Tab-separated table of C-alpha atoms and ligand atoms in Angstrom:
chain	number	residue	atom	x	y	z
K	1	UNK	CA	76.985	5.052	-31.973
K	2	UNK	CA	74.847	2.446	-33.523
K	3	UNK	CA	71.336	2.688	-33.003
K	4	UNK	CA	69.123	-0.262	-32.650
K	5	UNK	CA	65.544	-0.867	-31.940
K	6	UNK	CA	63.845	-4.277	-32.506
K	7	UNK	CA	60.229	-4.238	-32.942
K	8	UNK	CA	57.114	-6.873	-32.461
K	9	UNK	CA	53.378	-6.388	-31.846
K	10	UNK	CA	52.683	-5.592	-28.169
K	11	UNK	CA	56.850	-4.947	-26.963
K	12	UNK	CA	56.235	-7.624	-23.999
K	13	UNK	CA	57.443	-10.592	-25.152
K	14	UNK	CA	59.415	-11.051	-28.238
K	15	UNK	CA	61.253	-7.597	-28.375
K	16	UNK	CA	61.970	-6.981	-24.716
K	17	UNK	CA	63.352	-10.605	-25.067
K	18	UNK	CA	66.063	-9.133	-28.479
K	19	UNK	CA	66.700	-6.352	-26.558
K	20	UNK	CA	68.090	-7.971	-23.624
K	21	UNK	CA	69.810	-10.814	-25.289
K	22	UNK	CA	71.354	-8.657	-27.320
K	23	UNK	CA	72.312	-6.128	-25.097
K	24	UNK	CA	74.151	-9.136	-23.364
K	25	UNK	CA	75.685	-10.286	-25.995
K	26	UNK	CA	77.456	-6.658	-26.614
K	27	UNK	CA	78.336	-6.442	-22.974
K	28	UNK	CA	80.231	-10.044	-23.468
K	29	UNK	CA	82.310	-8.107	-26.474
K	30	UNK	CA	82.764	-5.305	-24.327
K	31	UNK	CA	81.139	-3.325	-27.411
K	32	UNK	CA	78.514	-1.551	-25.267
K	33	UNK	CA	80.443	1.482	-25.898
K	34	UNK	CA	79.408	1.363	-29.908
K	35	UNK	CA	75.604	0.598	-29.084
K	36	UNK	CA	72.231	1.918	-27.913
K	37	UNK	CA	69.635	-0.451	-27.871
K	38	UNK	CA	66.226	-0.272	-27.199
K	39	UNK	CA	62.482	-1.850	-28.463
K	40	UNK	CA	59.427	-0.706	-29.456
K	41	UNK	CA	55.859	-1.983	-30.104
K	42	UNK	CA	53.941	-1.667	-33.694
K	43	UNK	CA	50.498	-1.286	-31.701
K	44	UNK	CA	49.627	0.625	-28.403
K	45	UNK	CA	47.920	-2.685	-27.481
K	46	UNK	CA	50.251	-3.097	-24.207
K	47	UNK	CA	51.796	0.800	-23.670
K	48	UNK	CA	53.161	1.212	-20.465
K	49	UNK	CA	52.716	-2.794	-19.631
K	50	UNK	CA	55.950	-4.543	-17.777
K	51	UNK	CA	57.623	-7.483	-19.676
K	52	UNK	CA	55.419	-10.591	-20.000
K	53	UNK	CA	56.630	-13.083	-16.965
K	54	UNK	CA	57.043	-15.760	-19.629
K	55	UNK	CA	59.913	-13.624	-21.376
K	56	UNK	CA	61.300	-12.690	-17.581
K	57	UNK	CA	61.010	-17.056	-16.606
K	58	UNK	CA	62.668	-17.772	-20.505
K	59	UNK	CA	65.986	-15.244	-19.933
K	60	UNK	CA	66.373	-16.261	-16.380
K	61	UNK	CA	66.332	-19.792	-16.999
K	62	UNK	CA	69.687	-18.790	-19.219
K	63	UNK	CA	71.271	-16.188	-17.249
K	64	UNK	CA	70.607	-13.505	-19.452
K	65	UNK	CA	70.277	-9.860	-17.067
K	66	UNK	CA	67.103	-7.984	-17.843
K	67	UNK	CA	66.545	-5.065	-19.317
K	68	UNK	CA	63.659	-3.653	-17.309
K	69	UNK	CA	61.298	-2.172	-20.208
K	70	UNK	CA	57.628	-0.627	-20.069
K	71	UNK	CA	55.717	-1.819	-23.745
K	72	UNK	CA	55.870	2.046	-25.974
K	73	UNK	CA	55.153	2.231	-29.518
K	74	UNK	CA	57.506	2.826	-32.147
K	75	UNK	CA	57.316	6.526	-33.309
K	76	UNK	CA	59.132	9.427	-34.833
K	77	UNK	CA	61.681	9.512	-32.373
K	78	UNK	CA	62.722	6.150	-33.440
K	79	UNK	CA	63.440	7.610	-37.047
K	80	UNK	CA	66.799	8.338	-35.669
K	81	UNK	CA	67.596	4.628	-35.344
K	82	UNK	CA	70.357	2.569	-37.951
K	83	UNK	CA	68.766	-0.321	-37.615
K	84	UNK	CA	64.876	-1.590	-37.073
K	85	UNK	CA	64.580	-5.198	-36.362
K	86	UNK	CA	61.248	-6.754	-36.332
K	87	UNK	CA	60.122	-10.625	-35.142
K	88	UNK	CA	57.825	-11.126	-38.378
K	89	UNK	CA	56.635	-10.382	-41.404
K	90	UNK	CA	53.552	-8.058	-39.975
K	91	UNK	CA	55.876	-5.957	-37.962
K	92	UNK	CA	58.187	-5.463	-41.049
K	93	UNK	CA	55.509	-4.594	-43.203
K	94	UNK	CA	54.015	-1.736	-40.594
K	95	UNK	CA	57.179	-1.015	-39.909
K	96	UNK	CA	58.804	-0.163	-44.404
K	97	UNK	CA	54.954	1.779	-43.929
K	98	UNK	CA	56.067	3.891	-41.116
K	99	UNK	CA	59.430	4.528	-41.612
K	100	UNK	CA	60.185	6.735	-44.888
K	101	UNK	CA	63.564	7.346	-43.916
K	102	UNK	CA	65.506	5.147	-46.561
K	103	UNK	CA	68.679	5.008	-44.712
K	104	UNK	CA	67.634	2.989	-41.328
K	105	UNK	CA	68.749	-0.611	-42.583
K	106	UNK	CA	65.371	-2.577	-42.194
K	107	UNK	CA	64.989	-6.412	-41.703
K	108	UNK	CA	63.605	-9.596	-39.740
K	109	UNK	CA	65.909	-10.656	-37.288
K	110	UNK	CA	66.389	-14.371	-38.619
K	111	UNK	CA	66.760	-12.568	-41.960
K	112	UNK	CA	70.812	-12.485	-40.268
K	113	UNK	CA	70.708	-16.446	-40.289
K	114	UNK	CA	70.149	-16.066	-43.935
K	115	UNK	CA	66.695	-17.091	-43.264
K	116	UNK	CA	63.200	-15.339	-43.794
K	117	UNK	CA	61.384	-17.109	-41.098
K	118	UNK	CA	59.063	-14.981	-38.598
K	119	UNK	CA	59.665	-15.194	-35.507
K	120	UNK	CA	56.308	-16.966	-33.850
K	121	UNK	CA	54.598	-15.061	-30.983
K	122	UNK	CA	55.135	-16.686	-27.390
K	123	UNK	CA	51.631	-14.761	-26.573
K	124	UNK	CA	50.223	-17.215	-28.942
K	125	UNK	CA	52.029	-20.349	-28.723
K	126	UNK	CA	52.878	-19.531	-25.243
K	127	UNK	CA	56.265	-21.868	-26.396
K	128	UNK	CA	59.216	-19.579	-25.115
K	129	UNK	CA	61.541	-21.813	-25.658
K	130	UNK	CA	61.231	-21.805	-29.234
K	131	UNK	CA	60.828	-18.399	-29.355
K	132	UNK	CA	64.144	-17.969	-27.234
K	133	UNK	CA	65.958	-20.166	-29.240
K	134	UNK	CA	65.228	-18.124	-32.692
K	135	UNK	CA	66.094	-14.869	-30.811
K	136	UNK	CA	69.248	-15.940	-29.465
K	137	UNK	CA	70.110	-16.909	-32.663
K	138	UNK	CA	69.064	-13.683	-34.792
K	139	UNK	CA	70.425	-11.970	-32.187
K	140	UNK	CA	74.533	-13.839	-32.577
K	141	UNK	CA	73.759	-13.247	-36.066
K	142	UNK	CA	72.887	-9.690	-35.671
K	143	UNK	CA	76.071	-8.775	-33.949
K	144	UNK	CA	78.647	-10.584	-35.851
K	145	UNK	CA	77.174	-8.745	-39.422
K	146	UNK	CA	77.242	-5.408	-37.476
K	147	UNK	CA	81.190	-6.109	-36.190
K	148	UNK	CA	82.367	-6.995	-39.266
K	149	UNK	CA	80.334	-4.216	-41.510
K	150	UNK	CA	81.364	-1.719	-38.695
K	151	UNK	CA	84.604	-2.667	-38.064
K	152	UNK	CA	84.082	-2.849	-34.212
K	153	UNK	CA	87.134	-5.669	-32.968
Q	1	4NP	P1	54.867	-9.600	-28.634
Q	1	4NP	O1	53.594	-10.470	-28.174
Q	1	4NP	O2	54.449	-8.909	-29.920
Q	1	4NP	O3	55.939	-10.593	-28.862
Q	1	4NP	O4	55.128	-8.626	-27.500
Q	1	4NP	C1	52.301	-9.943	-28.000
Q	1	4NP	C2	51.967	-9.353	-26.787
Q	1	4NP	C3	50.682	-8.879	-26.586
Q	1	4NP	C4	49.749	-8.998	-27.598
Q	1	4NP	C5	50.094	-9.586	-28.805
Q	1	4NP	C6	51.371	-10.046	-29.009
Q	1	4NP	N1	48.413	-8.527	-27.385
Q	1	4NP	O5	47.534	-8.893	-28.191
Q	1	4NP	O6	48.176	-7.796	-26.427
């Protein structure tokens, strides 16, 4: 099994968002089999908070099932995980602090489109289209790398 968590700040909007879009995207393949996927928050800002409803409006409005998820922060349980995929560039950098564990394969998600933009925070911007648009992206990305360097199809 592959192990998976992506990361952001509060684990309301922008992770919860990667985990279900991705999670679709594996059920589509018919890979779920070869996954477990989940998300985590860098801060305990929002623990125990339900996804934001502009994250829920964003994957409804493309038909992507939710993943109903309560915010938690990422901790030493999660240093079982392959991969940790944060939204930015302050997630990544709490995220190479917390994690000593050299072999969990850390990276921003558009780092898989070969690009080392952040992902910008729909709390902020409160644009989650953009924001769905980048993830969905990272997120195609994501998979193909991980089928081809695991030899999954
Ligand atoms: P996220 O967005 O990191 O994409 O979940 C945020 C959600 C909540 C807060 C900040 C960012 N907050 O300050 O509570």
């Amino acid at each position: 099994m592959i192990k998976i968590v992506f990361v952001c700040l509060g684990n309301i909007c922008r992770s919860p968002m990667a985990e279900s879009v991705f999670t679709h995207l594996v059920n589509e393949k018919n890979l779920s089999q070869h996954f477990i996927i989940d998300s985590a928050a860098t801060s305990n800002w929002e623990s125990g908070n339900p996804i934001y409803p502009g994250t829920i409006n964003v994957l409804k409005k493309h038909h992507i099932p939710i993943k109903e998820t309560y915010s938690r922060q990422l901790n030493t349980a999660d240093l079982d995980a392959d991969y940790i995929i944060t939204m930015d560039q302050n997630n990544y950098t709490n995220v190479m602090n917390f994690v000593k564990n050299k072999s969990i394969e850390i990276n921003k998600l558009l780092h898989y489109t070969h690009s080392e933009k952040d992902i910008a925070d729909p709390w902020y911007t409160q644009d989650f289209d953009t924001t769905y648009t980048e993830v969905y992206e990272g997120c195609h990305a994501l998979l193909e790398y991980l089928i081809k360097k695991h030899e999954l199809i």
